[in-house]
Coordinates of N, CA and C in Angstrom, one line a residue:
Q23 N 0.8 -1.1 0.0 CA -0.1 0.1 -0.1 C 0.8 1.4 0.0
V24 N 0.1 2.2 -0.5 CA 0.7 3.5 -0.5 C -0.2 4.6 0.1
Q25 N 0.9 5.4 1.0 CA 0.0 6.7 1.4 C 0.6 7.9 0.8
L26 N -0.4 9.0 0.6 CA 0.3 10.2 0.3 C -0.3 11.4 1.1
V27 N 0.6 12.1 1.8 CA 0.1 13.1 2.7 C 0.4 14.6 1.9
E28 N -0.5 15.5 1.7 CA -0.3 17.0 1.2 C -0.1 17.8 2.0
S29 N 0.7 19.1 2.0 CA 0.5 20.1 2.8 C 1.0 21.2 2.1
G30 N 0.9 22.5 2.4 CA 1.2 23.6 1.9 C 0.0 24.4 1.1
G31 N -1.2 24.0 1.1 CA -2.3 25.0 0.8 C -2.7 26.2 1.6
G32 N -3.5 26.7 1.1 CA -4.2 28.0 1.7 C -4.5 28.9 1.0
L33 N -4.6 30.1 1.8 CA -5.4 31.4 1.2 C -4.2 32.3 0.6
V34 N -4.2 32.7 -0.6 CA -3.3 33.9 -1.0 C -3.8 34.8 -2.0
Q35 N -3.2 35.9 -1.9 CA -3.8 37.1 -2.7 C -3.4 36.7 -4.3
P36 N -4.1 37.2 -5.1 CA -3.9 37.0 -6.6 C -2.1 37.7 -6.7
G37 N -1.7 37.0 -7.6 CA -0.1 37.3 -7.8 C 0.7 36.7 -6.7
G38 N 0.1 36.1 -5.9 CA 1.0 35.5 -4.7 C 1.7 34.0 -5.1
S39 N 2.4 33.6 -4.2 CA 3.1 32.1 -4.7 C 2.7 31.2 -3.3
L40 N 2.4 30.1 -3.5 CA 2.1 28.9 -2.7 C 3.6 27.5 -3.2
R41 N 3.9 26.8 -2.2 CA 4.2 25.9 -2.6 C 3.8 24.3 -1.8
L42 N 3.3 23.7 -2.5 CA 2.6 22.4 -2.2 C 3.8 21.0 -1.9
S43 N 3.6 20.3 -0.8 CA 4.4 19.2 -0.9 C 3.5 17.9 -0.8
C44 N 4.0 17.1 -1.1 CA 3.2 15.7 -1.0 C 4.4 14.6 -0.8
A45 N 4.4 14.0 0.7 CA 5.2 13.1 0.9 C 4.4 11.7 0.6
A46 N 5.1 10.5 0.2 CA 4.5 9.1 -0.1 C 5.5 8.1 0.7
S47 N 4.7 7.4 1.3 CA 5.2 6.4 2.0 C 4.6 5.0 1.8
G48 N 5.4 3.9 2.3 CA 4.7 2.7 1.9 C 5.4 1.8 1.0
S49 N 4.9 1.1 0.1 CA 5.5 0.4 -1.0 C 5.9 1.0 -2.3
I50 N 6.7 2.0 -2.2 CA 7.3 2.8 -3.4 C 8.2 1.8 -4.2
R51 N 7.7 2.0 -5.5 CA 8.6 1.5 -6.5 C 9.9 2.6 -7.0
R52 N 10.7 1.9 -7.4 CA 11.9 2.8 -8.1 C 11.4 3.5 -9.4
I53 N 10.5 2.9 -10.0 CA 9.7 3.5 -11.4 C 8.6 3.9 -10.8
N54 N 8.3 5.4 -11.1 CA 6.9 5.8 -10.9 C 6.6 7.3 -11.7
T55 N 5.3 7.6 -11.6 CA 5.0 9.0 -12.0 C 4.2 9.6 -10.8
M56 N 4.6 10.8 -10.3 CA 4.0 11.5 -9.4 C 3.5 12.8 -10.0
A57 N 2.2 13.1 -9.7 CA 1.6 14.3 -10.2 C 0.6 15.1 -9.4
W58 N 0.2 16.5 -9.7 CA -0.3 17.0 -8.9 C -1.9 17.2 -10.0
Y59 N -2.9 16.8 -9.4 CA -4.0 17.3 -10.0 C -4.9 18.3 -9.2
R60 N -6.2 18.9 -9.9 CA -6.9 20.1 -9.0 C -8.3 19.9 -9.5
Q61 N -9.1 20.1 -8.4 CA -10.4 20.2 -9.1 C -11.2 21.5 -8.5
A62 N -11.6 22.0 -9.2 CA -12.7 23.4 -8.7 C -14.2 23.1 -8.5
P63 N -14.8 23.6 -7.6 CA -15.9 23.4 -7.3 C -16.9 23.5 -9.0
G64 N -17.6 22.4 -9.0 CA -18.6 22.3 -10.2 C -17.7 21.8 -11.5
K65 N -16.5 21.7 -11.3 CA -15.9 21.1 -12.4 C -15.0 19.9 -12.1
E66 N -14.5 19.3 -13.6 CA -13.7 17.8 -13.3 C -12.5 18.1 -12.7
R67 N -11.9 17.2 -12.4 CA -10.5 16.9 -11.9 C -9.7 17.1 -12.8
E68 N -8.7 17.5 -13.1 CA -7.6 17.8 -14.2 C -6.1 17.7 -13.4
L69 N -5.5 17.4 -14.7 CA -4.0 17.2 -14.5 C -3.5 18.6 -14.6
V70 N -2.5 18.7 -13.3 CA -2.0 20.3 -13.6 C -0.5 19.9 -14.1
A71 N -0.2 18.9 -13.4 CA 1.5 18.6 -13.7 C 1.8 17.4 -13.3
A72 N 2.9 16.8 -13.8 CA 3.5 15.3 -13.7 C 5.0 15.3 -13.8
I73 N 5.5 14.4 -13.0 CA 6.9 14.2 -13.1 C 7.3 13.0 -13.1
S74 N 8.0 12.3 -13.8 CA 8.4 10.6 -13.7 C 9.7 10.7 -12.7
S75 N 10.2 9.4 -12.4 CA 10.9 9.3 -11.3 C 12.6 9.4 -12.3
G76 N 12.5 9.4 -13.6 CA 13.5 10.2 -14.0 C 13.8 11.7 -13.9
G77 N 12.7 12.4 -13.6 CA 12.6 13.6 -13.8 C 12.0 14.7 -14.8
S78 N 11.4 13.9 -15.7 CA 10.7 14.3 -17.0 C 9.7 14.9 -16.7
A79 N 8.8 16.1 -16.7 CA 7.9 17.0 -16.5 C 7.0 17.4 -17.6
N80 N 5.9 17.3 -17.4 CA 4.8 18.0 -18.4 C 3.9 18.8 -17.2
Y81 N 3.2 19.6 -18.2 CA 2.0 20.8 -17.6 C 1.0 21.1 -18.4
T82 N -0.2 21.1 -17.8 CA -1.2 21.7 -18.4 C -0.8 23.1 -19.0
D83 N -1.4 23.3 -20.1 CA -1.1 24.7 -20.6 C -1.2 26.2 -20.0
S84 N -2.3 25.8 -19.3 CA -2.6 26.9 -18.1 C -1.6 27.4 -17.0
V85 N -0.7 26.2 -17.0 CA 0.4 26.6 -15.9 C 1.7 26.6 -16.4
K86 N 1.6 26.5 -17.7 CA 3.4 26.7 -18.2 C 4.0 27.8 -18.0
G87 N 4.9 27.8 -17.3 CA 5.9 29.2 -17.0 C 5.3 29.9 -15.8
L88 N 4.3 29.0 -14.9 CA 3.7 29.7 -13.9 C 4.2 28.6 -12.7
F89 N 4.0 27.6 -12.6 CA 3.9 26.4 -12.0 C 5.1 25.7 -12.0
T90 N 6.0 25.0 -11.2 CA 6.9 24.0 -11.2 C 6.9 22.9 -10.5
I91 N 6.8 21.7 -11.1 CA 6.9 20.5 -10.5 C 8.5 19.9 -10.2
S92 N 8.7 19.4 -8.9 CA 10.0 19.0 -8.8 C 9.7 17.7 -7.8
R93 N 10.8 16.8 -7.7 CA 10.6 15.8 -6.5 C 12.1 15.5 -6.4
D94 N 12.0 14.8 -4.9 CA 13.1 14.5 -4.3 C 12.9 12.9 -4.0
N95 N 13.6 12.0 -4.9 CA 13.5 10.9 -5.1 C 13.9 10.1 -3.5
A96 N 14.8 10.6 -3.3 CA 15.1 10.2 -1.7 C 14.2 10.4 -0.7
K97 N 13.5 11.4 -1.0 CA 12.6 11.6 0.4 C 11.1 11.1 -0.3
N98 N 10.8 10.5 -1.3 CA 9.7 10.2 -2.0 C 8.7 11.3 -2.0
T99 N 9.2 12.6 -2.3 CA 8.4 13.3 -1.9 C 8.3 14.5 -3.5
V100 N 6.9 15.0 -3.7 CA 6.7 15.9 -4.9 C 6.6 17.1 -4.4
Y101 N 7.1 18.1 -5.5 CA 6.4 19.4 -4.9 C 5.9 20.1 -6.1
L102 N 5.0 21.3 -5.6 CA 4.5 22.1 -6.9 C 4.6 23.7 -6.2
Q103 N 5.5 24.3 -7.1 CA 5.9 25.7 -6.7 C 4.7 26.3 -7.7
M104 N 3.9 27.4 -7.0 CA 3.0 27.8 -7.6 C 3.2 29.5 -7.7
N105 N 3.5 30.0 -8.6 CA 4.1 31.4 -8.8 C 2.6 32.4 -9.6
S106 N 2.5 33.8 -9.2 CA 1.7 34.5 -10.2 C 0.3 33.9 -10.2
L107 N -0.1 33.1 -8.8 CA -1.5 32.6 -8.8 C -2.5 33.6 -9.2
R108 N -3.4 33.1 -9.8 CA -4.8 33.8 -10.1 C -5.9 33.1 -9.7
P109 N -7.2 33.8 -9.3 CA -8.4 33.2 -8.8 C -8.8 32.0 -9.5
E110 N -8.6 31.9 -10.6 CA -8.8 30.6 -11.5 C -8.1 29.3 -11.1
D111 N -7.1 29.6 -10.1 CA -6.3 28.5 -9.7 C -6.9 28.2 -8.5
T112 N -7.9 28.6 -8.2 CA -8.6 28.1 -7.0 C -9.2 26.9 -7.0
A113 N -9.0 25.7 -6.3 CA -9.3 24.7 -6.2 C -8.7 23.5 -5.2
V114 N -9.1 22.6 -4.8 CA -8.5 21.2 -3.9 C -7.6 20.8 -4.8
Y115 N -6.2 20.8 -4.5 CA -5.2 20.1 -5.1 C -4.9 18.8 -4.6
Y116 N -5.0 17.7 -5.5 CA -4.4 16.5 -5.0 C -3.3 15.7 -5.6
C117 N -2.3 15.0 -4.8 CA -1.3 14.4 -5.1 C -1.8 13.1 -5.6
N118 N -0.8 12.6 -6.6 CA -1.2 11.4 -7.5 C 0.1 10.8 -7.4
L119 N 0.1 9.3 -7.3 CA 1.4 8.5 -7.3 C 0.9 7.2 -8.2
K120 N 1.6 6.8 -9.6 CA 1.2 5.8 -10.4 C 2.5 4.9 -10.7
Q121 N 2.2 3.8 -10.3 CA 3.2 2.6 -10.4 C 2.6 1.5 -10.6
A122 N 3.1 0.5 -11.6 CA 2.5 -0.7 -11.7 C 1.3 -0.8 -12.0
F123 N 0.6 0.1 -12.9 CA -0.8 0.4 -13.3 C -1.6 0.8 -12.1
I124 N -1.2 1.1 -11.1 CA -2.1 1.2 -9.9 C -1.9 2.7 -9.4
S125 N -3.3 3.2 -9.3 CA -3.1 4.9 -9.0 C -3.4 5.0 -7.4
Y126 N -2.9 5.8 -7.0 CA -2.9 6.1 -5.3 C -3.1 7.9 -5.5
W127 N -3.9 8.3 -4.5 CA -4.3 9.7 -4.3 C -4.1 10.2 -2.9
G128 N -3.9 11.4 -2.7 CA -3.7 12.0 -1.3 C -5.3 12.4 -1.0
Q129 N -5.5 13.3 0.2 CA -6.3 13.5 0.6 C -6.8 14.7 0.0
G130 N -6.0 15.6 -0.6 CA -6.2 17.0 -1.2 C -5.8 18.0 -0.1
T131 N -5.6 19.2 -0.6 CA -5.1 20.6 0.0 C -6.0 21.4 -0.6
Q132 N -6.7 22.4 -0.2 CA -7.3 23.5 -0.5 C -6.3 24.7 -0.6
V133 N -6.5 25.2 -2.2 CA -5.9 26.5 -2.1 C -7.0 27.4 -2.9
T134 N -6.8 28.6 -2.5 CA -7.8 29.7 -2.4 C -6.9 31.1 -2.9
V135 N -7.2 31.6 -4.1 CA -6.7 32.8 -4.7 C -7.6 33.8 -4.7
S136 N -7.6 34.3 -3.6 CA -8.7 35.7 -3.5 C -8.1 37.0 -2.7
S137 N -8.4 38.1 -3.1 CA -8.1 39.3 -2.5 C -9.2 39.5 -1.3

């Protein structure tokens, strides 16, 4: 089993920054992909960014150049640095880990961008 624990969400003004963290524990395989998804009220959950265990990253178009995903394989932790936040970035952000065709989810952390 795999457990994911997110932290770092909160309330921030437009233009501000936040850094999300997600620590994975349990039966972590060497080859996996970690990702951040988000779900805004009334909308479907969407992929924000993903990063492989080798460090290859991809982003949804709306956050390219604004958000940066990174990971520390020694700590089994993935980060999402979010800069220049906009009200439309308001959502619950979920950490995800995929390995051996199984997907694991964190409990989510709320990010609210508002003045």
